[in-house]
Tab-separated table of C-alpha atoms in Angstrom:
chain	number	residue	atom	x	y	z
A	1	MET	CA	73.194	-131.962	-66.129
A	2	THR	CA	70.746	-129.170	-65.940
A	3	ARG	CA	66.757	-128.404	-65.346
A	4	VAL	CA	64.077	-127.805	-67.245
A	5	HIS	CA	64.709	-124.195	-68.008
A	6	ASP	CA	67.581	-124.979	-69.747
A	7	MET	CA	65.185	-125.696	-73.481
A	8	GLY	CA	67.529	-123.871	-75.667
A	9	GLY	CA	67.641	-126.393	-79.056
A	10	ARG	CA	64.498	-127.868	-77.953
A	11	PHE	CA	62.145	-129.486	-80.840
A	12	GLY	CA	58.877	-130.019	-80.591
A	13	ASP	CA	57.539	-126.663	-79.361
A	14	GLY	CA	55.916	-125.397	-81.977
A	15	PRO	CA	55.763	-122.025	-83.549
A	16	VAL	CA	56.344	-118.564	-81.852
A	17	ASP	CA	52.639	-116.685	-81.716
A	18	PRO	CA	53.958	-113.178	-82.013
A	19	GLN	CA	50.124	-111.621	-81.869
A	20	ASP	CA	51.423	-112.887	-77.616
A	21	ASN	CA	52.382	-109.535	-77.466
A	22	ALA	CA	51.164	-108.181	-73.857
A	23	THR	CA	53.594	-107.626	-70.873
A	24	PHE	CA	50.314	-108.066	-68.250
A	25	ALA	CA	48.435	-110.243	-69.983
A	26	GLN	CA	46.282	-110.442	-66.948
A	27	ASP	CA	46.352	-108.040	-63.464
A	28	TRP	CA	47.776	-110.918	-61.537
A	29	HIS	CA	50.861	-111.015	-63.694
A	30	ALA	CA	51.899	-106.961	-63.036
A	31	ARG	CA	50.710	-108.161	-58.965
A	32	ALA	CA	53.497	-111.047	-59.188
A	33	LEU	CA	56.071	-109.229	-60.332
A	34	ALA	CA	56.040	-106.168	-58.788
A	35	VAL	CA	55.745	-108.404	-55.597
A	36	THR	CA	58.586	-109.857	-56.813
A	37	LEU	CA	60.496	-107.100	-56.982
A	38	ALA	CA	59.683	-105.515	-53.407
A	39	CYS	CA	60.499	-108.704	-51.422
A	40	GLY	CA	64.152	-108.582	-53.740
A	41	ALA	CA	64.026	-105.280	-52.194
A	42	LEU	CA	64.730	-106.894	-48.536
A	43	GLY	CA	67.937	-107.873	-49.378
A	44	GLN	CA	67.996	-111.286	-48.549
A	45	TRP	CA	68.808	-112.926	-51.406
A	46	ASN	CA	70.644	-112.250	-54.913
A	47	ILE	CA	69.567	-112.336	-58.801
A	48	ASP	CA	71.151	-115.734	-58.973
A	49	VAL	CA	69.405	-117.311	-55.354
A	50	SER	CA	65.655	-116.208	-56.966
A	51	ARG	CA	66.775	-117.028	-60.754
A	52	HIS	CA	67.766	-120.250	-59.221
A	53	SER	CA	64.162	-120.611	-57.175
A	54	ARG	CA	62.531	-120.496	-59.685
A	55	GLU	CA	65.366	-123.220	-61.940
A	56	ARG	CA	64.054	-125.537	-59.202
A	57	LEU	CA	60.863	-125.896	-58.981
A	58	SER	CA	59.688	-129.800	-60.142
A	59	PRO	CA	59.481	-129.835	-64.111
A	60	LYS	CA	56.050	-130.580	-64.269
A	61	ASP	CA	55.422	-127.408	-62.121
A	62	TYR	CA	57.984	-125.340	-64.184
A	63	THR	CA	56.499	-126.921	-67.928
A	64	ARG	CA	52.874	-126.054	-66.938
A	65	PHE	CA	52.793	-123.589	-64.818
A	66	SER	CA	52.239	-119.940	-67.232
A	67	TYR	CA	55.435	-117.401	-66.534
A	68	TYR	CA	54.697	-115.471	-63.545
A	69	GLU	CA	53.037	-118.145	-61.960
A	70	LYS	CA	56.582	-119.773	-61.950
A	71	TRP	CA	58.298	-116.136	-60.271
A	72	MET	CA	55.393	-116.504	-57.823
A	73	SER	CA	55.955	-119.577	-57.326
A	74	ALA	CA	59.696	-119.609	-56.899
A	75	LEU	CA	59.254	-116.400	-54.956
A	76	ALA	CA	56.903	-118.482	-51.881
A	77	ASP	CA	59.321	-120.735	-52.120
A	78	LEU	CA	62.295	-119.003	-51.173
A	79	LEU	CA	60.451	-116.528	-48.481
A	80	VAL	CA	60.104	-119.646	-46.840
A	81	GLU	CA	63.414	-120.979	-46.824
A	82	HIS	CA	64.670	-118.113	-45.406
A	83	ASP	CA	62.395	-118.355	-42.733
A	84	ILE	CA	60.541	-114.424	-43.999
A	85	LEU	CA	57.022	-116.618	-43.474
A	86	SER	CA	55.941	-119.895	-42.636
A	87	VAL	CA	54.359	-122.945	-44.676
A	88	GLU	CA	51.309	-122.232	-42.039
A	89	GLU	CA	51.066	-118.921	-43.188
A	90	LEU	CA	50.750	-119.968	-46.506
A	91	ARG	CA	48.189	-122.377	-45.743
A	92	GLU	CA	46.799	-120.529	-44.240
A	93	GLY	CA	47.043	-116.747	-46.283
A	94	GLN	CA	47.073	-115.425	-42.338
A	95	ALA	CA	50.597	-113.707	-40.772
A	96	GLU	CA	51.192	-114.682	-37.320
A	97	GLY	CA	53.202	-111.858	-36.586
A	98	PRO	CA	54.805	-108.688	-37.776
A	99	SER	CA	58.295	-109.364	-39.566
A	100	ALA	CA	61.318	-108.760	-38.114
A	101	LEU	CA	62.759	-107.556	-41.197
A	102	ALA	CA	59.486	-105.166	-41.733
A	103	ASP	CA	61.983	-102.019	-41.021
A	104	LYS	CA	63.637	-103.545	-44.769
A	105	MET	CA	60.196	-103.302	-46.309
A	106	LEU	CA	60.553	-100.746	-49.940
A	107	LYS	CA	58.344	-97.688	-49.936
A	108	ALA	CA	56.199	-95.919	-52.388
A	109	ALA	CA	58.869	-93.597	-52.683
A	110	GLN	CA	62.032	-95.080	-52.691
A	111	VAL	CA	60.898	-96.830	-55.946
A	112	ALA	CA	62.031	-94.890	-58.683
A	113	ASN	CA	65.387	-94.676	-56.641
A	114	VAL	CA	65.679	-99.101	-56.305
A	115	LEU	CA	64.346	-99.258	-59.717
A	116	SER	CA	67.307	-96.847	-61.686
A	117	ALA	CA	69.813	-97.358	-59.424
A	118	GLY	CA	70.455	-101.531	-60.883
A	119	GLY	CA	72.055	-103.597	-59.398
A	120	PRO	CA	75.619	-103.633	-61.916
A	121	SER	CA	77.293	-107.010	-61.730
A	122	GLU	CA	80.882	-106.600	-62.485
A	123	ARG	CA	83.628	-106.297	-60.234
A	124	GLU	CA	87.377	-106.424	-59.774
A	125	SER	CA	88.662	-109.365	-59.622
A	126	THR	CA	92.287	-110.741	-58.709
A	127	ILE	CA	91.811	-113.564	-61.709
A	128	LYS	CA	93.028	-111.871	-65.354
A	129	PRO	CA	91.377	-112.928	-68.343
A	130	THR	CA	94.076	-115.803	-70.574
A	131	PHE	CA	91.862	-115.211	-73.692
A	132	GLN	CA	92.088	-112.559	-76.413
A	133	VAL	CA	89.399	-111.553	-78.568
A	134	GLY	CA	90.396	-113.309	-81.688
A	135	GLU	CA	91.013	-116.527	-79.816
A	136	TYR	CA	88.778	-119.942	-80.038
A	137	VAL	CA	88.112	-121.123	-76.619
A	138	LYS	CA	86.336	-125.248	-76.280
A	139	THR	CA	83.249	-124.626	-73.905
A	140	ARG	CA	83.390	-127.342	-71.261
A	141	LYS	CA	82.069	-130.629	-71.503
A	142	ARG	CA	79.359	-131.076	-69.065
A	143	ALA	CA	76.727	-127.156	-68.493
A	144	GLY	CA	76.106	-128.618	-64.474
A	145	ASN	CA	77.315	-126.680	-61.777
A	146	GLU	CA	81.046	-127.787	-61.159
A	147	ASN	CA	80.782	-127.063	-57.372
A	148	VAL	CA	76.736	-128.041	-56.224
A	149	GLU	CA	74.947	-131.477	-57.690
A	150	GLY	CA	71.886	-129.971	-59.085
A	151	GLY	CA	73.002	-126.437	-58.400
A	152	HIS	CA	72.996	-122.874	-60.912
A	153	THR	CA	74.654	-121.935	-64.204
A	154	ARG	CA	74.705	-119.608	-67.474
A	155	LEU	CA	76.300	-122.290	-69.556
A	156	PRO	CA	73.748	-124.261	-71.299
A	157	ASN	CA	73.733	-127.439	-72.334
A	158	TYR	CA	73.272	-126.594	-76.272
A	159	ALA	CA	76.377	-124.961	-75.950
A	160	THR	CA	78.782	-127.287	-73.682
A	161	GLY	CA	81.934	-129.122	-76.108
A	162	ALA	CA	82.484	-126.556	-77.908
A	163	VAL	CA	84.738	-124.250	-79.949
A	164	GLY	CA	83.821	-121.060	-80.726
A	165	GLN	CA	85.778	-117.726	-80.820
A	166	VAL	CA	85.996	-114.339	-78.441
A	167	VAL	CA	84.399	-111.541	-79.843
A	168	LEU	CA	83.697	-109.229	-76.769
A	169	TYR	CA	85.822	-109.332	-73.210
A	170	HIS	CA	83.047	-107.761	-70.735
A	171	GLY	CA	85.489	-107.276	-67.338
A	172	SER	CA	84.811	-109.351	-65.114
A	173	HIS	CA	81.601	-110.331	-63.209
A	174	VAL	CA	79.566	-111.925	-60.717
A	175	LEU	CA	80.123	-115.994	-61.063
A	176	PRO	CA	76.234	-116.891	-60.526
A	177	ASP	CA	77.867	-120.644	-60.833
A	178	ALA	CA	79.145	-119.366	-56.984
A	179	SER	CA	76.192	-116.247	-56.293
A	180	ALA	CA	73.225	-118.030	-56.472
A	181	HIS	CA	74.773	-120.662	-53.239
A	182	GLY	CA	76.135	-118.681	-51.011
A	183	LEU	CA	80.015	-119.186	-52.038
A	184	GLY	CA	80.612	-115.430	-52.702
A	185	GLU	CA	80.461	-113.302	-55.779
A	186	ALA	CA	83.884	-115.194	-57.239
A	187	PRO	CA	83.474	-112.738	-60.088
A	188	GLU	CA	85.800	-113.724	-63.182
A	189	PRO	CA	86.514	-112.535	-66.815
A	190	LEU	CA	83.062	-112.706	-68.552
A	191	TYR	CA	83.128	-113.154	-72.837
A	192	ALA	CA	80.744	-113.619	-76.012
A	193	VAL	CA	81.829	-116.480	-77.536
A	194	ALA	CA	80.267	-117.168	-81.451
A	195	PHE	CA	79.745	-120.227	-82.395
A	196	SER	CA	79.094	-121.297	-85.810
A	197	SER	CA	75.216	-122.629	-86.101
A	198	GLN	CA	76.573	-125.694	-88.074
A	199	SER	CA	79.369	-126.596	-85.351
A	200	LEU	CA	76.055	-126.914	-82.480
A	201	TRP	CA	73.389	-127.822	-84.489
A	202	GLY	CA	74.789	-130.275	-87.503
A	203	LYS	CA	75.268	-129.690	-91.007
A	204	THR	CA	71.474	-128.785	-91.709
A	205	ALA	CA	71.571	-125.037	-89.831
A	206	ASN	CA	72.561	-122.708	-92.007
A	207	THR	CA	76.470	-121.956	-92.603
A	208	ALA	CA	75.909	-117.624	-92.326
A	209	ASP	CA	74.304	-118.150	-89.102
A	210	GLU	CA	76.072	-117.934	-85.199
A	211	VAL	CA	74.585	-117.978	-82.173
A	212	ILE	CA	76.314	-115.926	-79.532
A	213	LEU	CA	76.545	-116.801	-75.645
A	214	ASP	CA	78.498	-115.006	-72.405
A	215	LEU	CA	80.749	-117.151	-71.192
A	216	TRP	CA	82.718	-117.096	-68.205
A	217	GLN	CA	86.290	-118.231	-68.229
A	218	SER	CA	85.951	-120.796	-65.770
A	219	TYR	CA	83.505	-122.325	-68.758
A	220	LEU	CA	86.366	-122.206	-71.132
A	221	GLU	CA	89.331	-123.709	-72.263
A	222	PRO	CA	92.062	-122.956	-74.637
A	223	VAL	CA	91.924	-125.130	-77.612
B	1	MET	CA	70.934	-126.495	-50.102
B	2	PRO	CA	67.649	-126.979	-50.325
B	3	HIS	CA	65.931	-130.152	-50.381
B	4	ASP	CA	63.832	-130.483	-54.124
B	5	HIS	CA	61.007	-132.684	-52.645
B	6	ASP	CA	60.076	-129.561	-50.870
B	7	HIS	CA	57.665	-127.184	-52.842
B	8	PRO	CA	56.043	-124.602	-50.019
B	9	HIS	CA	54.406	-122.864	-52.708
B	10	SER	CA	51.965	-126.287	-53.572
B	11	VAL	CA	50.376	-125.195	-50.211
B	12	LEU	CA	48.697	-122.413	-51.689
B	13	PRO	CA	45.896	-121.698	-53.254
B	14	PRO	CA	45.672	-123.313	-57.248
B	15	GLU	CA	44.508	-120.473	-58.738
B	16	PRO	CA	47.648	-118.311	-59.666
B	17	ALA	CA	45.075	-114.854	-59.066
B	18	LEU	CA	44.178	-115.918	-55.806
B	19	ARG	CA	48.105	-117.052	-55.000
B	20	ILE	CA	48.911	-114.168	-55.579
B	21	LYS	CA	46.564	-112.079	-53.710
B	22	ALA	CA	47.153	-114.630	-50.903
B	23	LEU	CA	50.951	-113.840	-50.889
B	24	GLU	CA	50.459	-109.860	-50.993
B	25	THR	CA	48.052	-110.460	-48.177
B	26	ILE	CA	50.410	-112.066	-45.975
B	27	LEU	CA	53.636	-110.190	-46.640
B	28	THR	CA	51.097	-107.036	-45.971
B	29	GLN	CA	50.195	-107.500	-43.018
B	30	LYS	CA	53.518	-108.791	-42.312
B	31	GLY	CA	54.776	-105.797	-42.595
B	32	LEU	CA	56.383	-106.420	-45.480
B	33	ILE	CA	55.325	-105.300	-48.917
B	34	ASP	CA	53.761	-102.279	-49.334
B	35	PRO	CA	51.063	-102.064	-51.814
B	36	ALA	CA	51.900	-97.949	-52.448
B	37	ALA	CA	55.174	-99.275	-53.227
B	38	LEU	CA	54.006	-102.267	-56.071
B	39	ASP	CA	51.154	-99.482	-57.316
B	40	GLU	CA	54.234	-97.930	-58.021
B	41	ILE	CA	56.551	-100.825	-59.816
B	42	ILE	CA	53.366	-101.216	-62.082
B	43	ASP	CA	53.057	-98.157	-63.110
B	44	THR	CA	57.129	-97.731	-64.169
B	45	TYR	CA	56.388	-100.491	-65.929
B	46	GLN	CA	53.608	-99.894	-67.556
B	47	ASN	CA	52.920	-96.182	-68.457
B	48	ARG	CA	57.124	-94.746	-67.864
B	49	ILE	CA	59.574	-98.020	-69.130
B	50	GLY	CA	59.378	-98.769	-72.975
B	51	PRO	CA	59.966	-99.219	-76.070
B	52	GLN	CA	60.008	-95.553	-76.484
B	53	ASN	CA	63.587	-94.859	-75.018
B	54	GLY	CA	65.151	-97.451	-77.642
B	55	ALA	CA	63.732	-95.667	-80.133
B	56	LYS	CA	65.159	-92.802	-78.854
B	57	VAL	CA	69.293	-94.807	-79.069
B	58	VAL	CA	68.308	-96.400	-81.919
B	59	ALA	CA	66.748	-93.211	-84.078
B	60	LYS	CA	69.676	-90.806	-82.764
B	61	MET	CA	72.150	-93.796	-83.357
B	62	TRP	CA	71.633	-92.421	-86.904
B	63	VAL	CA	71.111	-88.964	-86.770
B	64	ASP	CA	74.600	-87.918	-85.514
B	65	ALA	CA	77.255	-89.937	-86.122
B	66	ASP	CA	79.437	-89.899	-82.543
B	67	PHE	CA	76.959	-90.775	-80.347
B	68	ARG	CA	76.020	-93.762	-82.825
B	69	ALA	CA	79.948	-94.149	-82.604
B	70	ASP	CA	79.628	-94.110	-78.780
B	71	MET	CA	76.829	-96.126	-78.540
B	72	LEU	CA	78.445	-98.764	-80.578
B	73	ASN	CA	81.696	-98.505	-77.962
B	74	ASP	CA	80.726	-97.718	-74.637
B	75	PRO	CA	77.050	-97.065	-74.921
B	76	MET	CA	76.803	-97.001	-71.343
B	77	PRO	CA	77.693	-93.156	-69.757
B	78	ARG	CA	75.703	-91.200	-72.686
B	79	LEU	CA	73.213	-94.219	-71.611
B	80	ARG	CA	73.660	-93.033	-68.416
B	81	GLU	CA	73.282	-89.194	-69.295
B	82	MET	CA	70.064	-89.800	-70.844
B	83	GLY	CA	68.461	-91.665	-67.659
B	84	LEU	CA	68.352	-94.672	-69.885
B	85	TYR	CA	70.321	-96.964	-66.994
B	86	GLY	CA	68.377	-99.115	-64.147
B	87	ARG	CA	67.807	-102.418	-63.756
B	88	GLN	CA	68.253	-104.917	-66.196
B	89	GLY	CA	69.892	-102.872	-68.329
B	90	GLU	CA	73.630	-102.058	-66.059
B	91	HIS	CA	75.765	-103.198	-68.913
B	92	MET	CA	74.224	-103.087	-72.214
B	93	VAL	CA	75.447	-103.435	-75.803
B	94	ILE	CA	73.997	-102.588	-78.631
B	95	VAL	CA	74.545	-104.092	-82.260
B	96	GLU	CA	73.635	-103.164	-85.416
B	97	ASN	CA	72.080	-104.395	-88.393
B	98	THR	CA	73.282	-103.733	-91.605
B	99	SER	CA	72.897	-105.080	-95.079
B	100	GLU	CA	75.469	-107.950	-94.175
B	101	VAL	CA	74.403	-108.838	-90.789
B	102	HIS	CA	71.195	-109.424	-89.050
B	103	ASN	CA	71.141	-109.655	-85.339
B	104	VAL	CA	68.046	-110.907	-82.710
B	105	VAL	CA	68.185	-111.456	-78.842
B	106	VAL	CA	66.675	-114.510	-76.935
B	107	CYS	CA	67.402	-116.023	-73.459
B	108	THR	CA	67.428	-119.464	-73.958
B	109	LEU	CA	67.601	-119.970	-70.034
B	110	CYS	CA	64.989	-117.144	-68.235
B	111	SER	CA	64.353	-114.185	-69.617
B	112	CYS	CA	66.688	-111.487	-69.335
B	113	TYR	CA	65.502	-108.532	-71.707
B	114	PRO	CA	67.616	-104.708	-71.004
B	115	TRP	CA	64.140	-103.067	-69.236
B	116	PRO	CA	65.474	-99.887	-69.729
B	117	LEU	CA	65.282	-99.581	-72.991
B	118	LEU	CA	62.546	-101.516	-74.035
B	119	GLY	CA	60.963	-102.005	-70.814
B	120	LEU	CA	59.435	-105.722	-69.859
B	121	PRO	CA	59.591	-108.313	-72.346
B	122	PRO	CA	56.515	-109.449	-74.353
B	123	GLY	CA	54.707	-113.422	-73.782
B	124	TRP	CA	56.706	-114.426	-77.060
B	125	TYR	CA	59.953	-113.405	-75.866
B	126	LYS	CA	59.599	-115.517	-72.896
B	127	SER	CA	57.416	-117.967	-74.171
B	128	ASP	CA	59.506	-121.454	-74.435
B	129	ALA	CA	58.868	-121.869	-78.036
B	130	TYR	CA	60.859	-118.863	-78.140
B	131	ARG	CA	63.663	-119.957	-76.070
B	132	ALA	CA	64.018	-123.713	-77.520
B	133	ARG	CA	63.677	-122.324	-81.255
B	134	VAL	CA	64.964	-119.333	-81.700
B	135	VAL	CA	68.898	-120.180	-81.886
B	136	ARG	CA	68.612	-123.534	-83.252
B	137	GLU	CA	66.884	-122.696	-86.361
B	138	PRO	CA	66.385	-118.639	-86.455
B	139	ARG	CA	64.988	-118.305	-89.850
B	140	ALA	CA	62.215	-120.749	-89.389
B	141	VAL	CA	61.305	-118.171	-86.318
B	142	LEU	CA	62.104	-114.766	-88.061
B	143	ALA	CA	59.495	-116.231	-90.558
B	144	GLU	CA	56.986	-117.071	-88.390
B	145	PHE	CA	56.943	-113.553	-87.820
B	146	GLY	CA	56.796	-112.258	-91.330
B	147	LEU	CA	60.518	-111.428	-91.419
B	148	SER	CA	63.304	-113.442	-94.454
B	149	LEU	CA	65.961	-112.885	-94.438
B	150	ALA	CA	68.553	-113.521	-97.786
B	151	GLU	CA	70.631	-117.256	-97.119
B	152	ASP	CA	73.019	-115.831	-97.154
B	153	GLN	CA	72.868	-112.755	-94.951
B	154	LYS	CA	74.396	-113.244	-92.062
B	155	LEU	CA	71.970	-113.831	-89.335
B	156	ARG	CA	73.638	-113.297	-85.270
B	157	VAL	CA	71.215	-114.654	-82.189
B	158	TRP	CA	72.790	-113.082	-78.955
B	159	ASP	CA	71.279	-115.429	-76.358
B	160	SER	CA	71.707	-113.048	-73.429
B	161	THR	CA	73.591	-116.146	-70.662
B	162	ALA	CA	75.251	-113.553	-68.282
B	163	GLU	CA	73.717	-109.315	-66.616
B	164	ILE	CA	75.395	-108.507	-70.314
B	165	ARG	CA	71.824	-107.116	-72.063
B	166	TYR	CA	71.664	-106.660	-75.501
B	167	LEU	CA	69.580	-104.565	-78.020
B	168	VAL	CA	69.484	-104.687	-81.328
B	169	ALA	CA	69.885	-100.989	-83.020
B	170	PRO	CA	67.598	-101.464	-86.778
B	171	GLU	CA	68.332	-100.395	-90.245
B	172	ARG	CA	67.521	-96.784	-90.921
B	173	PRO	CA	64.826	-97.302	-94.053
B	174	LYS	CA	64.402	-96.069	-97.187
B	175	GLY	CA	62.317	-93.174	-97.651
B	176	SER	CA	63.150	-91.696	-94.011
B	177	GLU	CA	66.133	-89.920	-95.527
B	178	ASN	CA	63.935	-86.341	-94.495
B	179	MET	CA	62.823	-86.484	-91.623
B	180	SER	CA	62.967	-85.045	-88.091
B	181	GLU	CA	64.408	-86.803	-85.746
B	182	ASP	CA	61.708	-86.963	-83.371
B	183	GLU	CA	59.926	-88.064	-86.751
B	184	LEU	CA	62.505	-91.197	-86.720
B	185	ILE	CA	61.437	-92.527	-83.282
B	186	ALA	CA	58.115	-93.336	-83.855
B	187	LEU	CA	59.617	-95.889	-86.737
B	188	VAL	CA	61.381	-97.418	-84.567
B	189	THR	CA	59.423	-101.250	-83.121
B	190	ARG	CA	60.290	-102.937	-80.422
B	191	ASP	CA	60.427	-106.265	-82.401
B	192	SER	CA	62.555	-104.311	-84.499
B	193	MET	CA	65.130	-103.280	-81.245
B	194	ILE	CA	65.432	-107.268	-80.608
B	195	GLY	CA	66.026	-108.762	-84.233
B	196	THR	CA	62.579	-110.660	-84.790
B	197	ALA	CA	61.338	-107.185	-87.649
B	198	ILE	CA	63.665	-104.615	-89.768
B	199	LEU	CA	61.163	-101.419	-90.407
B	200	PRO	CA	59.639	-101.509	-93.982
B	201	GLU	CA	60.181	-98.820	-96.089
B	202	VAL	CA	58.824	-95.189	-95.740
B	203	SER	CA	56.759	-94.534	-98.071
B	204	ALA	CA	56.673	-90.437	-99.635
């Protein structure tokens, strides 16, 4: 079982609005993005922890919140979970005192370097790739995190138990299922795997269509 | 593992603009964020990094065969040289549209997008409707963008489920044969690099 964010294939959302074009539709959207990135630069969590904090919003909140409301609500939750802010401080809108992490604050002069340095996820791994480009593989039957109940994973529900063909090998990358939960980076081989749309959605899908996903080796088994 | 029912965010003000203001105030008082750094981040993604970066790459692929080969093989060294490396663009893969194959990119699980080449994503890319539907009925979604593909043209939907970021290189439009690289850059649209548009023929 995965969570509310895992919506690929869902029915009922209505048309896409191509006119909904803005990067920041409101000024506070930009502030929410910037505060989130600045807090990330404190180095207290990684991108997988951060994604999982958004996924852990209640389905009700996830659905009713706009995009950047999800970001800032998840950020508030993370700050409290990491003892960086207290619930009392959030409630009062006032700090109770300076933070022990203040020496890690991102300064304006560092922004360009931090953004251009990025955060690559490719790593050396002791796990050897077992699949070749061109080979057929099957995704595991359940999408959920194998080791943490309700935990983070990047195998969407719609692509479980499906047979596809490896089209690219990306090297070994940090495994989000471990990295989101303090279980180390656990890097392993990552592949792009192509699935015919008919194999995912049935005979109503166009035969000329395919969906390609990036999947870690532990999500896959030989056919 | 924190419990699902603990949601500290619920004590913040309900109005979103006030909610982020409250967070910003507390974090600034605690010495954890520098308002000048926030302005710098916003300026970067509002004014400096955007689809014009991806357009440079695409136009160069059209005029320089060696560059195109590098982009399709392993784009990272050349992208670094061009200053187009950075957060959310650490591992780029560029896929090319042709008369046989059309590519379109999505992130069904969140909103992964190649920031250094396209900037931050537009509202529709992050919408539930796009995320939910483009993997299941891509042709219907493309039609909502005014794009209809031939029934037998192959369509590949790339769901960005890892830290690999995908950029679509659109086909060079007819009528652009005599244009300079700079003129070509101006033809390349954001949506054509996500795959929800193709580039129209250039009239003489």
